[in-house]
Coordinates of C-alpha atoms and ligand atoms in Angstrom, one line a residue:
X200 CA 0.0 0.0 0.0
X201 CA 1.0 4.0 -0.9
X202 CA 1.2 5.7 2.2
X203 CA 2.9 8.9 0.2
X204 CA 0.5 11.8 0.4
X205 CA -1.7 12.6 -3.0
X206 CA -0.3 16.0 -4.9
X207 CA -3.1 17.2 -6.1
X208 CA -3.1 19.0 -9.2
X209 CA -4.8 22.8 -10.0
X210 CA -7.6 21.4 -11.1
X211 CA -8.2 19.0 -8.4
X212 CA -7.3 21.7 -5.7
X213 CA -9.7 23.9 -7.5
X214 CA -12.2 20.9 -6.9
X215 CA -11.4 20.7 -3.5
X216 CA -12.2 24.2 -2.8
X217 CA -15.5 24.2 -4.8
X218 CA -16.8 21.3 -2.5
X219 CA -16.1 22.4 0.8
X220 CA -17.0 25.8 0.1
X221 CA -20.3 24.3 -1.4
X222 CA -21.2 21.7 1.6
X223 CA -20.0 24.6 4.5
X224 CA -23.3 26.7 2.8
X225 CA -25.2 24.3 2.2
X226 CA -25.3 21.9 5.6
X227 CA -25.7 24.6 8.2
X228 CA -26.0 24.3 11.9
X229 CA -30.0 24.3 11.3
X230 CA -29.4 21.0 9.2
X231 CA -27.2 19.7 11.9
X232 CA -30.0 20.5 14.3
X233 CA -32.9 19.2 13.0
X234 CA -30.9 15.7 12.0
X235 CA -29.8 15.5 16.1
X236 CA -34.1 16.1 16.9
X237 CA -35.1 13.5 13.7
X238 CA -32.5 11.1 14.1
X239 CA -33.5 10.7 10.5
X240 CA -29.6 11.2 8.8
X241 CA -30.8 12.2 6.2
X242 CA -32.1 15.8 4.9
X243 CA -33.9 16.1 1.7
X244 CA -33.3 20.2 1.2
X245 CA -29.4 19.1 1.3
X246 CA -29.9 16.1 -0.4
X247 CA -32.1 17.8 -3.3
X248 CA -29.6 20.5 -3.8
X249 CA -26.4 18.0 -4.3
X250 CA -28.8 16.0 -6.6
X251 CA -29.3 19.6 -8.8
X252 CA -25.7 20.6 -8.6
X253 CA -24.7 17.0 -10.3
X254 CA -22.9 16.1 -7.3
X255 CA -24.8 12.6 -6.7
X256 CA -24.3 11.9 -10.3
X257 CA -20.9 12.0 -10.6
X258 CA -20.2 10.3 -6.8
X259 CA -22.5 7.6 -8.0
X260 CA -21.2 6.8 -11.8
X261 CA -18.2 4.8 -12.6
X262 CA -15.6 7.0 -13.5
X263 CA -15.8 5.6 -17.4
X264 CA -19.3 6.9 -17.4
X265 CA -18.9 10.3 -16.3
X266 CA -18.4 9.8 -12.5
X267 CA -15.2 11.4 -10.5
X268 CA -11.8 10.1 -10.9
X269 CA -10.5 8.1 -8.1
X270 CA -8.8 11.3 -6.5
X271 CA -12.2 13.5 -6.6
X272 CA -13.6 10.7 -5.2
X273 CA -12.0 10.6 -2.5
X274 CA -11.7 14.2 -2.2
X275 CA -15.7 14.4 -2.5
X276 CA -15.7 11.6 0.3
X277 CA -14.0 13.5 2.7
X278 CA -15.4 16.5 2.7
X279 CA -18.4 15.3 3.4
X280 CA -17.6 13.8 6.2
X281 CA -15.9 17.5 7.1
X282 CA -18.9 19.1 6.5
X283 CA -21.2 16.4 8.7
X284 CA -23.5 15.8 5.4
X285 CA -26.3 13.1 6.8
X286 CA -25.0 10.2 4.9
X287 CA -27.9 7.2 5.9
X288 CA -30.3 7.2 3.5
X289 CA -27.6 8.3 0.3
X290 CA -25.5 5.6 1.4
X291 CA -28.1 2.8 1.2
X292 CA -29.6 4.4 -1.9
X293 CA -26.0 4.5 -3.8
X294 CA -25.3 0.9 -2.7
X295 CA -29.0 0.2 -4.1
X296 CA -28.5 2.0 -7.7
X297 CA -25.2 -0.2 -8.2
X298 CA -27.7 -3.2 -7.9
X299 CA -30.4 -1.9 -10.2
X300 CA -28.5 -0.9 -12.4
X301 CA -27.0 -3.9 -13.1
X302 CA -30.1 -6.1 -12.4
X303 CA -32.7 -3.7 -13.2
X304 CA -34.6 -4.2 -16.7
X305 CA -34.6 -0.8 -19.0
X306 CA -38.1 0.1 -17.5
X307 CA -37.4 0.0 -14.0
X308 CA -34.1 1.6 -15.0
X309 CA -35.3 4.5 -16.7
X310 CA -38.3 4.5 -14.0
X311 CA -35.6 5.1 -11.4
X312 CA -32.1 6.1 -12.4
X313 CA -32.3 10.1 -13.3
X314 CA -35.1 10.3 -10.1
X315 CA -31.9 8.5 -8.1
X316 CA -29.5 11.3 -9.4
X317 CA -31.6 14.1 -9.6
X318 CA -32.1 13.5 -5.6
X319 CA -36.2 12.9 -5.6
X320 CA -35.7 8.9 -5.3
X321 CA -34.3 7.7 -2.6
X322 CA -33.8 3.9 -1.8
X323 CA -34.0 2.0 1.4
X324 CA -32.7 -1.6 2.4
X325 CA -35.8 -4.2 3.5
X326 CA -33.9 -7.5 4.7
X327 CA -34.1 -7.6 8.4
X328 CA -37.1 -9.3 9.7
X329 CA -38.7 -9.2 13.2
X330 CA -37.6 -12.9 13.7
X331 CA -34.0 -12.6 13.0
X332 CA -31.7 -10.5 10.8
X333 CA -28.2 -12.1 10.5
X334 CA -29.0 -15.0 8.6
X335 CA -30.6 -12.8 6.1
X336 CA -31.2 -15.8 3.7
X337 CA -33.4 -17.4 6.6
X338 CA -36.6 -14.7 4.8
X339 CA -39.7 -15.4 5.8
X340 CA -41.9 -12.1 3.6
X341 CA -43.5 -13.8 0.9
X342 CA -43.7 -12.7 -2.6
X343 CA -46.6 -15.0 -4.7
X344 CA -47.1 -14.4 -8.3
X345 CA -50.1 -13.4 -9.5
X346 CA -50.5 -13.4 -13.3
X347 CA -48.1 -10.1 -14.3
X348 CA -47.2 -9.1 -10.8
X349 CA -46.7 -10.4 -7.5
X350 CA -48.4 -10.2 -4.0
X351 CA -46.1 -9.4 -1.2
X352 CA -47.0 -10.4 2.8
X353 CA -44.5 -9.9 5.7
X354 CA -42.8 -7.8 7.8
X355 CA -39.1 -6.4 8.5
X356 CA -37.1 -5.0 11.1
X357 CA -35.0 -1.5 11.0
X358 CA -35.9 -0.3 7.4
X359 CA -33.8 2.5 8.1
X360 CA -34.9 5.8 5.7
X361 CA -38.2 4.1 4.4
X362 CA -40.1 7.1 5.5
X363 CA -37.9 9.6 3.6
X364 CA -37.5 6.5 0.5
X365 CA -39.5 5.9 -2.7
X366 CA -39.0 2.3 -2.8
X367 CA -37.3 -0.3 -1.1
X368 CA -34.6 -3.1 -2.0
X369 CA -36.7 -6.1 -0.4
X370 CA -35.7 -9.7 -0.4
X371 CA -38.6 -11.7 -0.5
X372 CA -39.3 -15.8 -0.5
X373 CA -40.8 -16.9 -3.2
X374 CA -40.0 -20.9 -2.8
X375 CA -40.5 -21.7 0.7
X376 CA -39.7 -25.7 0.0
X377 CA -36.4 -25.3 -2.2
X378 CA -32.9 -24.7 0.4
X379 CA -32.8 -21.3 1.7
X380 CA -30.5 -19.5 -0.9
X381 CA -32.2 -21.0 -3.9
X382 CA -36.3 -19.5 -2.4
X383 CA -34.9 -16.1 -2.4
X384 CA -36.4 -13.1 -5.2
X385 CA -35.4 -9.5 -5.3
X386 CA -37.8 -6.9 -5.7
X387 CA -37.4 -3.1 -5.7
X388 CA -40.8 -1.9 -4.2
X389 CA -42.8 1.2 -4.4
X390 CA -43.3 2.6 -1.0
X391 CA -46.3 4.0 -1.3
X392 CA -48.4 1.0 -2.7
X393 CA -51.4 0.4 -0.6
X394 CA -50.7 -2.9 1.6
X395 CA -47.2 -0.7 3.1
X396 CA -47.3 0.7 6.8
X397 CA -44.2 1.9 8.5
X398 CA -43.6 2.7 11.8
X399 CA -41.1 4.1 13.5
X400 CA -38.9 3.2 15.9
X401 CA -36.1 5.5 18.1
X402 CA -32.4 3.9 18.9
X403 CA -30.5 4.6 22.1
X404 CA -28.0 6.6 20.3
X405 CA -31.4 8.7 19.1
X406 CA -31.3 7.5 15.3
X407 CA -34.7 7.0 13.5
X408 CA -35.5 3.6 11.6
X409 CA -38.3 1.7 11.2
X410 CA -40.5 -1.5 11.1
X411 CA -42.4 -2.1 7.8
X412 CA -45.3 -4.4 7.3
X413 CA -46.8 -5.5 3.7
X414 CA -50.2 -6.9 3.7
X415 CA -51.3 -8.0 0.1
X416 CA -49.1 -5.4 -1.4
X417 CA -49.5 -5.8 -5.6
X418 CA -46.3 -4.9 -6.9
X419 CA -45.4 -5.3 -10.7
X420 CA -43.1 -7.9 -12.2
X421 CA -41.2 -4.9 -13.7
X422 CA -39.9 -3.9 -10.5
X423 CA -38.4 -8.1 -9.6
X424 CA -34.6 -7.9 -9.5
X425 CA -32.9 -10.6 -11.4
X426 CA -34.0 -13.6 -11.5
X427 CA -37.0 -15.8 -9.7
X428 CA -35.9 -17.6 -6.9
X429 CA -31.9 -16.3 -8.0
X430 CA -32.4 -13.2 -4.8
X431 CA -28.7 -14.5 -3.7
X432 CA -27.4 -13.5 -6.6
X433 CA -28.9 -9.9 -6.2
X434 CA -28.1 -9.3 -2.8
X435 CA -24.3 -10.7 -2.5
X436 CA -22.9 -7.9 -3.9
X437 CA -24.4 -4.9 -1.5
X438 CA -23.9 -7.0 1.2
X439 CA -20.4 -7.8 0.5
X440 CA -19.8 -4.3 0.3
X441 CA -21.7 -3.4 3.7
X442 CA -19.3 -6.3 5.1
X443 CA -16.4 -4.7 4.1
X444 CA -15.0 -8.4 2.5
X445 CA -14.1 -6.5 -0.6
X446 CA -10.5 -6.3 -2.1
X447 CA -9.3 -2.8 -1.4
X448 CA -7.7 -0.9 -4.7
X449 CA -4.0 -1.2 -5.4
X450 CA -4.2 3.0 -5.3
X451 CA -4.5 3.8 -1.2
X452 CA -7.8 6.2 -2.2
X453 CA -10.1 4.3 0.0
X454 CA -10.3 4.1 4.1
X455 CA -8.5 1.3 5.4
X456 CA -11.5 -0.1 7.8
X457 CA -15.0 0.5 6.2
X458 CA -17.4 2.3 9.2
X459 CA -15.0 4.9 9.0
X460 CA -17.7 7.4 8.9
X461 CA -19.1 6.4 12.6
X462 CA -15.6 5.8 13.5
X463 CA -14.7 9.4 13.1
X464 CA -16.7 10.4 15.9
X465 CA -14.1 8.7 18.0
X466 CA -11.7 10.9 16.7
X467 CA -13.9 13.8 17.5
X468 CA -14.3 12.7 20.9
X469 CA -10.8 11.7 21.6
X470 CA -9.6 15.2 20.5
X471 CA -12.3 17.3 22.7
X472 CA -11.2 15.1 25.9
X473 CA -7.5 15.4 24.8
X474 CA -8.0 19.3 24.7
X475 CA -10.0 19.4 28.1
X476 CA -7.3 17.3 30.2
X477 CA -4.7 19.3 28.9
X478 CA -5.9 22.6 29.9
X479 CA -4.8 24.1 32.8
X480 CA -6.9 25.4 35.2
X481 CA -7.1 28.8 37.6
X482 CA -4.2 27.1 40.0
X483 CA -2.6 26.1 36.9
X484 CA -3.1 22.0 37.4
X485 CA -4.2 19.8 34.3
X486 CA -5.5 16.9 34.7
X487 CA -2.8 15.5 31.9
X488 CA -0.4 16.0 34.8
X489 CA -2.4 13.1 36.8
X490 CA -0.2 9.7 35.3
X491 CA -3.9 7.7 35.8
X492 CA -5.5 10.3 33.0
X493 CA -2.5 10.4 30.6
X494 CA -2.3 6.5 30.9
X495 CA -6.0 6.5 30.3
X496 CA -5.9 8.7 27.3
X497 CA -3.1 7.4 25.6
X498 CA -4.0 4.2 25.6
X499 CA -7.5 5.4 24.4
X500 CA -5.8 7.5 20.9
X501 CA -3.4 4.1 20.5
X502 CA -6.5 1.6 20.0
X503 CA -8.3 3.9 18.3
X504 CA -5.4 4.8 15.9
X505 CA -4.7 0.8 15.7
X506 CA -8.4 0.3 14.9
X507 CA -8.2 2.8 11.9
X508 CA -5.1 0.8 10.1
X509 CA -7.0 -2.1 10.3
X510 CA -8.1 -3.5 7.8
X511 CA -11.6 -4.2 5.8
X512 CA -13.9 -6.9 7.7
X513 CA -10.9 -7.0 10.3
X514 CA -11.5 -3.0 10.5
X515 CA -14.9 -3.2 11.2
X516 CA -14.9 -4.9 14.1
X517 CA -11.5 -3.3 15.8
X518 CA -14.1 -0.1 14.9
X519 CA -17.2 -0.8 16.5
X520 CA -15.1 -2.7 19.7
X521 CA -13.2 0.1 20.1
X522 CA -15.9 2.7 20.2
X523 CA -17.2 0.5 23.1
X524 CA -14.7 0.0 25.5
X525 CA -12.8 3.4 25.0
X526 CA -15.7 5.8 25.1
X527 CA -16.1 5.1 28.9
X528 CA -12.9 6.0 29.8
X529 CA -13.4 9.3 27.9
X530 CA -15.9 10.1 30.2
X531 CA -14.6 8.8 33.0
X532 CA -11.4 11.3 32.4
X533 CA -14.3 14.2 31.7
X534 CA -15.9 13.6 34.5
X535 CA -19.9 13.7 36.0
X536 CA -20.6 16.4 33.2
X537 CA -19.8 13.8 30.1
X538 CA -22.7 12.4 30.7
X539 CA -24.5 15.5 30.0
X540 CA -25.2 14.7 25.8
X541 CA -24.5 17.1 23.0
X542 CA -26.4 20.6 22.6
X543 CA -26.6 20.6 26.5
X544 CA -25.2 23.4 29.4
X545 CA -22.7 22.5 31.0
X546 CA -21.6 19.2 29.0
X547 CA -18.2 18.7 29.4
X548 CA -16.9 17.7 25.7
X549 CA -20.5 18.8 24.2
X550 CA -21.3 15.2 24.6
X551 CA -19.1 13.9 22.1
X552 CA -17.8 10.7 24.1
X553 CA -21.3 10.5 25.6
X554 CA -22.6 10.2 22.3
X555 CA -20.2 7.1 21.2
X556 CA -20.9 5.5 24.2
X557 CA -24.8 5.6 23.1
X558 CA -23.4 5.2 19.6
X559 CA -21.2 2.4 19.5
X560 CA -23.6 -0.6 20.5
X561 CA -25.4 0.2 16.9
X562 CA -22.2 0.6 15.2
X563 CA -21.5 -3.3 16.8
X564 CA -25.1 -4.6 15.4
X565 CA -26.0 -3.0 11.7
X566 CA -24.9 -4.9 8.7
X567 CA -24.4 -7.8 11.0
X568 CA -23.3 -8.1 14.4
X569 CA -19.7 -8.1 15.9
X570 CA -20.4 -11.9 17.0
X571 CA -21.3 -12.9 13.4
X572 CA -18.2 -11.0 11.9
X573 CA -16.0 -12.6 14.3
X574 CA -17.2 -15.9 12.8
X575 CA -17.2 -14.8 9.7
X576 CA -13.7 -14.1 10.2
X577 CA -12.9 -17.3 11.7
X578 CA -14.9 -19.2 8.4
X579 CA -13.9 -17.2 5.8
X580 CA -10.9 -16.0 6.4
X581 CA -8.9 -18.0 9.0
X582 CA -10.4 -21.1 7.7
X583 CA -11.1 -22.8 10.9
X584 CA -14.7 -24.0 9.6
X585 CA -17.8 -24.2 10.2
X586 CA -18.5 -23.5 14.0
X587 CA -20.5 -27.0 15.7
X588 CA -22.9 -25.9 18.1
X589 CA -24.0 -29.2 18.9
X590 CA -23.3 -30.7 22.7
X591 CA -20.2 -32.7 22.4
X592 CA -20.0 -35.9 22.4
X593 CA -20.0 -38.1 25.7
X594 CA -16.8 -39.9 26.6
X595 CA -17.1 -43.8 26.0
X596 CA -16.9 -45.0 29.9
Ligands
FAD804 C1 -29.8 1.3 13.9 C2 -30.0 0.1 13.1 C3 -30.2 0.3 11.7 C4 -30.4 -0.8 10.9 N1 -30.8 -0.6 9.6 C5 -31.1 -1.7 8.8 C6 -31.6 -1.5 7.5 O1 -31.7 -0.3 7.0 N2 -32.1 -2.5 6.8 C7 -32.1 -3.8 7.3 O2 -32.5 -4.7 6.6 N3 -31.6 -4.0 8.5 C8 -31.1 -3.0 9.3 N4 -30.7 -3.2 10.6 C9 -30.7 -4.6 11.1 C10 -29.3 -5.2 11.4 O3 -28.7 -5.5 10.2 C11 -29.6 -6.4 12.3 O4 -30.0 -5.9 13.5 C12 -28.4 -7.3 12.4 O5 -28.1 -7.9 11.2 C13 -28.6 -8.3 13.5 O6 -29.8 -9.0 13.3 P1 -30.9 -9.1 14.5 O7 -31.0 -7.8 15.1 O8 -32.1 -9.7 13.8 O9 -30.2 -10.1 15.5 P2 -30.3 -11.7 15.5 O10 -29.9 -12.2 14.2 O11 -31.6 -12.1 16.0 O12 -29.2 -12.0 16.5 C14 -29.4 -11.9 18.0 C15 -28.1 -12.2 18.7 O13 -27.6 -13.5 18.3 C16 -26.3 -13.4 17.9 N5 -26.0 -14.3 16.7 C17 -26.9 -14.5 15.7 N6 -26.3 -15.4 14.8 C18 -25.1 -15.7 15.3 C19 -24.1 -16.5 14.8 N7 -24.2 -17.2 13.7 N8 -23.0 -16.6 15.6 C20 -22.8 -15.9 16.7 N9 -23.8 -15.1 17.2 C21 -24.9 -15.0 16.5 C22 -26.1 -11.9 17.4 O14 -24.8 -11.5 17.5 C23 -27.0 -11.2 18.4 O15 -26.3 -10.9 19.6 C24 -30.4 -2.2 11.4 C25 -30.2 -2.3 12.8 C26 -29.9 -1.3 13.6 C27 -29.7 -1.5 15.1

């Protein structure tokens, strides 16, 4: 890997400047406010306006079809992350497009595509159900044909976005008798066919998603995905990428652990605590002085630091384990008023490590949970095989 830092050129430094000077106008601290009092991540005016400035276009084209080059790219990424653009709902719906695009026939495609980049559609994710969401393959929402369209019944879990979505990426079962990877059909779905009702639901950390129930929803064969019964297909690929087990590019222009976007408000956190204990106070003391709170802190910034170098899958858990255990000792450094959270009097770090704290649990559960990468690690990649969760056998007396 290239660790050397990226010269840009004129033209890409001229880029640079365009962007942030564009996102700093155009997510302002109302934006930021009303996303903290929604939870929703996601804010349509903002949303809208990247759509009409051709910003969503070009992040979400390949580069051979008029999307940026793998520098703007990156650029583009990180100033959005600078600027604290909600990023839910456009992530799912760029992860979505790749997948519609490619398995989407010319009608739905022209249906969708210029609503996706002009910013009115937006797409959600419908796989979770209320009886278990890790072994998504395990789906129990039925799609049945019905002459040229289908009939959809079931429920699912955290449909993040659905109530600021047009349609939604659901994986239905369609062959209830044939092995679980073989009943599986993708659909993209109008939301707002009669039959949908969503209702919301609040996290800890104060995020918005939803629960989602079809009753006898009609939906037309147009909008089917691939193939009948060949859902897997479909979905491997967006979930791959939400697992992070994807190849990284030979170029460095990507973040080392994917979740880097949640895992930056560690960084945040870790710098506003790292400024407090190192400010003196009236009688000149910090508490940086106190061998307990520098131990505490450094050891906080090195996992932290460690769990941004590492790698994909492997990144993603050091992520989400590390926003766990070291946000308590952030506030334990910060004292009683870190438990005060953000856009509060008297919060110590403006609840930034309070935050993570709430935070990190979700970080540790979406797109799978830690336990399941861990296994998936173990499987896949350290090849120590299948885990056997059946009682061992008894010893022969
Ligand atoms: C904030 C939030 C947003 C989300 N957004 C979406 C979304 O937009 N769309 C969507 O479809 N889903 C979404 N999800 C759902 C998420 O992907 C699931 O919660 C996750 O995959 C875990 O599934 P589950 O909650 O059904 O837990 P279960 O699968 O029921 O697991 C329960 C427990 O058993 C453990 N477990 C399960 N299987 C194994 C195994 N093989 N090995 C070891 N331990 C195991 C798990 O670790 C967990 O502790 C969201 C979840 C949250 C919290």
């Amino acid at each position: 890997m290239d660790f050397s830092r990226v010269e840009l050129s004129d033209d890409d430094q001229r880029f640079l400047e365009e962007s942030r000077a564009f996102l700093s106008d155009l997510v302002t601290e109302d934006v930021l406010r009303r996303d903290r009092e929604t939870g929703d991540n996601f804010d349509e005016g903002v949303h809208l306006a990247l759509g009409a400035a051709g910003y969503l276009e070009r992040e979400w084209r390949p580069e051979s079809d008029g999307g940026f080059n793998r520098v703007r790219r990156r650029i583009w990424e990180l100033e959005k992350r600078r600027a604290h653009v909600p990023w839910v709902t456009s992530g799912t719906t760029a992860m979505i497009a790749r997948s519609v695009e490619k398995f989407g026939s010319p009608e739905l495609k022209a249906e969708v595509m210029p609503k996706v980049y002009s910013g009115h559609v937006r797409l959600c994710l419908g796989y979770t159900e209320p009886e278990g969401g890790s072994d998504v393959a395990t789906c129990k929402t039925r799609a049945v044909r019905d002459g040229d369209s289908w009939v959809i019944n079931g429920s699912k879990m955290f449909t993040t976005g659905a109530h600021n979505c047009q349609y939604v990426f659901l994986i239905t079962n369609t062959d209830p008798d044939a092995p679980k990877h073989k009943s599986l059909t993708m659909f993209l779905v109008p939301l707002d066919s009669p039959g949908i009702e969503i209702q919301g639901i609040r996290t800890i950390d104060g995020d918005r998603t939803n629960i989602v129930y079809y009753s006898d929803v009609r939906v037309d064969d147009k909008y089917r995905l691939g193939g009948v019964n060949d859902g897997w297909t479909v979905v491997r690929e967006p979930l791959n990428a939400e697992h992070g087990a994807v190849e990284a590019a030979v170029d460095g222009l990507q973040d080392v652990a994917i979740m880097m976007h949640q895992a930056l408000f560690m960084a945040d956190a870790a710098d506003k605590a790292a400024a407090k204990v190192t400010q003196a106070d009236p009688n000149g003391r910090r508490l940086i002085d106190d061998g307990a709170v520098a131990y505490r802190l450094g050891r906080s910034v090195a996992r932290m630091e460690a769990s941004f170098s590492t790698p994909n899958i492997f990144g993603r858990v050091a992520l989400a384990q590390t926003m766990r255990d070291i946000s308590p000792d952030l506030m334990d450094l910060l004292g009683t008023a870190s438990s005060l959270p953000l856009g509060t009097d008297g919060a110590a770090d403006d609840g930034a490590a309070e935050y993570v704290f709430r935070f990190a649990p979700l970080v540790g559960i979406y797109g799978g949970t830690l336990e399941v990468f861990r296994n998936m690690i173990a499987q896949y990649v350290l090849g120590l095989g299948k885990p056997a969760y059946a009682a061992p056998a008894k010893k022969a007396s």
